[in-house]
CSV table of C-alpha atoms in Angstrom, one decimal:
chain,number,residue,atom,x,y,z
I,1,MET,CA,50.6,177.6,-53.7
I,2,ASN,CA,48.8,174.8,-52.3
I,3,LEU,CA,47.4,171.7,-54.3
I,4,LYS,CA,44.2,172.3,-54.7
I,5,THR,CA,45.1,175.9,-56.3
I,6,LEU,CA,47.7,173.9,-58.3
I,7,GLY,CA,45.1,171.4,-59.7
I,8,LEU,CA,42.4,173.7,-60.5
I,9,VAL,CA,45.1,175.9,-62.5
I,10,SER,CA,46.5,172.8,-64.3
I,11,GLY,CA,43.1,171.5,-64.9
I,12,VAL,CA,41.7,174.9,-66.8
I,13,TYR,CA,45.1,174.7,-68.6
I,14,ASP,CA,44.2,170.7,-69.8
I,15,LEU,CA,40.9,172.0,-70.5
I,16,LEU,CA,41.8,174.5,-72.7
I,17,LEU,CA,44.5,172.8,-74.7
I,18,ALA,CA,42.2,169.8,-75.1
I,19,LEU,CA,38.7,171.2,-76.2
I,20,PRO,CA,40.2,173.1,-79.6
I,21,MET,CA,42.4,169.7,-80.4
I,22,LEU,CA,39.2,167.8,-79.8
I,23,LEU,CA,36.8,170.3,-81.8
I,24,ALA,CA,39.1,171.9,-84.5
I,25,ALA,CA,42.1,169.6,-84.9
I,26,ARG,CA,42.9,170.8,-88.3
I,27,GLU,CA,42.9,174.7,-87.5
I,28,THR,CA,44.4,173.9,-84.2
I,29,ALA,CA,47.6,172.5,-85.9
I,30,ARG,CA,47.4,175.5,-88.4
I,31,LEU,CA,47.5,177.9,-85.6
I,32,PHE,CA,50.5,176.4,-84.2
I,33,GLY,CA,52.4,176.2,-87.9
I,34,ALA,CA,52.2,172.3,-87.8
I,35,PRO,CA,50.8,170.4,-90.8
I,36,PRO,CA,47.2,169.3,-90.9
I,37,PRO,CA,46.8,165.8,-88.9
I,38,VAL,CA,46.7,162.7,-90.7
I,39,PRO,CA,44.5,161.0,-89.9
I,40,VAL,CA,43.0,163.9,-87.7
I,41,VAL,CA,41.6,160.9,-85.2
I,42,ASN,CA,44.9,160.7,-83.9
I,43,ALA,CA,44.7,164.7,-82.8
I,44,GLN,CA,41.3,164.4,-81.2
I,45,LEU,CA,42.9,161.1,-79.4
I,46,ASN,CA,45.7,163.8,-77.9
I,47,GLY,CA,42.5,166.0,-76.9
I,48,LEU,CA,40.8,163.1,-75.7
I,49,PHE,CA,43.8,162.4,-73.4
I,50,THR,CA,44.3,166.0,-72.3
I,51,LEU,CA,40.8,166.5,-71.7
I,52,SER,CA,41.0,163.3,-69.1
I,53,LEU,CA,44.0,164.8,-67.3
I,54,ALA,CA,41.7,167.8,-67.0
I,55,VAL,CA,38.9,166.1,-65.2
I,56,GLY,CA,41.5,163.9,-63.1
I,57,TYR,CA,42.7,167.3,-62.0
I,58,PHE,CA,39.4,168.9,-61.0
I,59,TRP,CA,38.5,165.4,-59.4
I,60,ALA,CA,42.2,165.6,-57.1
I,61,ALA,CA,41.5,169.4,-56.4
I,62,ARG,CA,38.3,168.4,-54.7
I,63,ALA,CA,40.5,166.5,-51.9
I,64,PRO,CA,43.8,167.3,-53.2
I,65,GLU,CA,46.0,165.5,-49.7
I,66,ALA,CA,44.1,162.2,-50.4
I,67,ARG,CA,44.2,162.2,-54.0
I,68,ARG,CA,48.4,163.4,-54.2
I,69,GLY,CA,49.2,160.3,-56.2
I,70,TYR,CA,47.2,161.9,-59.3
I,71,TYR,CA,49.7,165.1,-59.1
I,72,TRP,CA,52.5,162.8,-59.0
I,73,ALA,CA,51.2,161.0,-62.5
I,74,ALA,CA,49.4,163.9,-64.3
I,75,GLY,CA,51.6,167.0,-62.7
I,76,VAL,CA,55.0,165.6,-62.6
I,77,LEU,CA,55.2,162.3,-64.7
I,78,ALA,CA,53.0,163.0,-67.6
I,79,LYS,CA,53.9,166.8,-67.6
I,80,GLY,CA,57.3,166.4,-67.3
I,81,LEU,CA,57.8,163.8,-69.8
I,82,GLY,CA,55.7,165.5,-72.1
I,83,ALA,CA,57.5,168.6,-71.6
I,84,LEU,CA,60.9,166.8,-72.6
I,85,LEU,CA,59.5,165.0,-75.3
I,86,PHE,CA,58.4,168.2,-77.0
I,87,LEU,CA,61.7,169.5,-76.7
I,88,VAL,CA,63.4,166.2,-78.1
I,89,ASP,CA,61.1,166.4,-81.4
I,90,HIS,CA,61.7,170.3,-81.7
I,91,PHE,CA,65.3,169.4,-82.2
I,92,THR,CA,65.6,165.8,-83.6
I,93,GLU,CA,62.3,165.9,-85.6
I,94,GLY,CA,62.0,169.4,-86.4
I,95,SER,CA,58.7,170.3,-85.0
I,96,PRO,CA,57.2,174.1,-85.3
I,97,ALA,CA,59.3,176.4,-82.7
I,98,SER,CA,55.6,177.4,-81.4
I,99,PHE,CA,55.7,173.4,-79.7
I,100,LEU,CA,58.4,174.9,-77.3
I,101,LEU,CA,55.6,176.8,-75.4
I,102,PHE,CA,53.8,173.5,-74.4
I,103,SER,CA,57.4,172.0,-73.0
I,104,ALA,CA,57.8,175.4,-71.1
I,105,THR,CA,54.3,175.2,-70.0
I,106,ASP,CA,54.1,171.6,-69.2
I,107,GLY,CA,57.5,172.0,-68.0
I,108,THR,CA,56.8,174.9,-65.6
I,109,ILE,CA,53.6,172.8,-64.1
I,110,ALA,CA,55.6,169.8,-63.5
I,111,LEU,CA,58.2,171.6,-61.8
I,112,LEU,CA,55.7,173.0,-59.7
I,113,THR,CA,53.7,170.5,-58.9
I,114,LEU,CA,57.2,168.4,-57.8
I,115,ALA,CA,57.7,171.4,-55.6
I,116,VAL,CA,54.4,171.4,-54.0
I,117,LEU,CA,54.7,167.7,-53.5
I,118,LEU,CA,57.9,167.5,-51.9
I,119,ARG,CA,57.9,171.1,-49.8
I,120,ARG,CA,53.9,168.8,-48.2
I,121,SER,CA,55.9,165.7,-47.5
């Protein structure tokens, strides 16, 4: 996989997460077995953050070699730490098991991004 493809896949992934959080926050929480967000703006802010990541990935995919820094920040740092936070939260705060899906997908994207970036260095 190359950086451009990785950016497009990551952008679509984040877009598919962002839109439900922004447009149907309560229903999305219910779908994942979480309590309704209070206030709902907290879930919508998470959606906005995720939408920003998606837009950034689409931007980076247009010139992946020139925008490698974005892949480090969004793909390795944000996704990697996000995966870790989901994992820790599940075991320390009892968040729903469905949240482990986010840990797995974000963690996989983080590791894949790291591998592609290191391979091309």
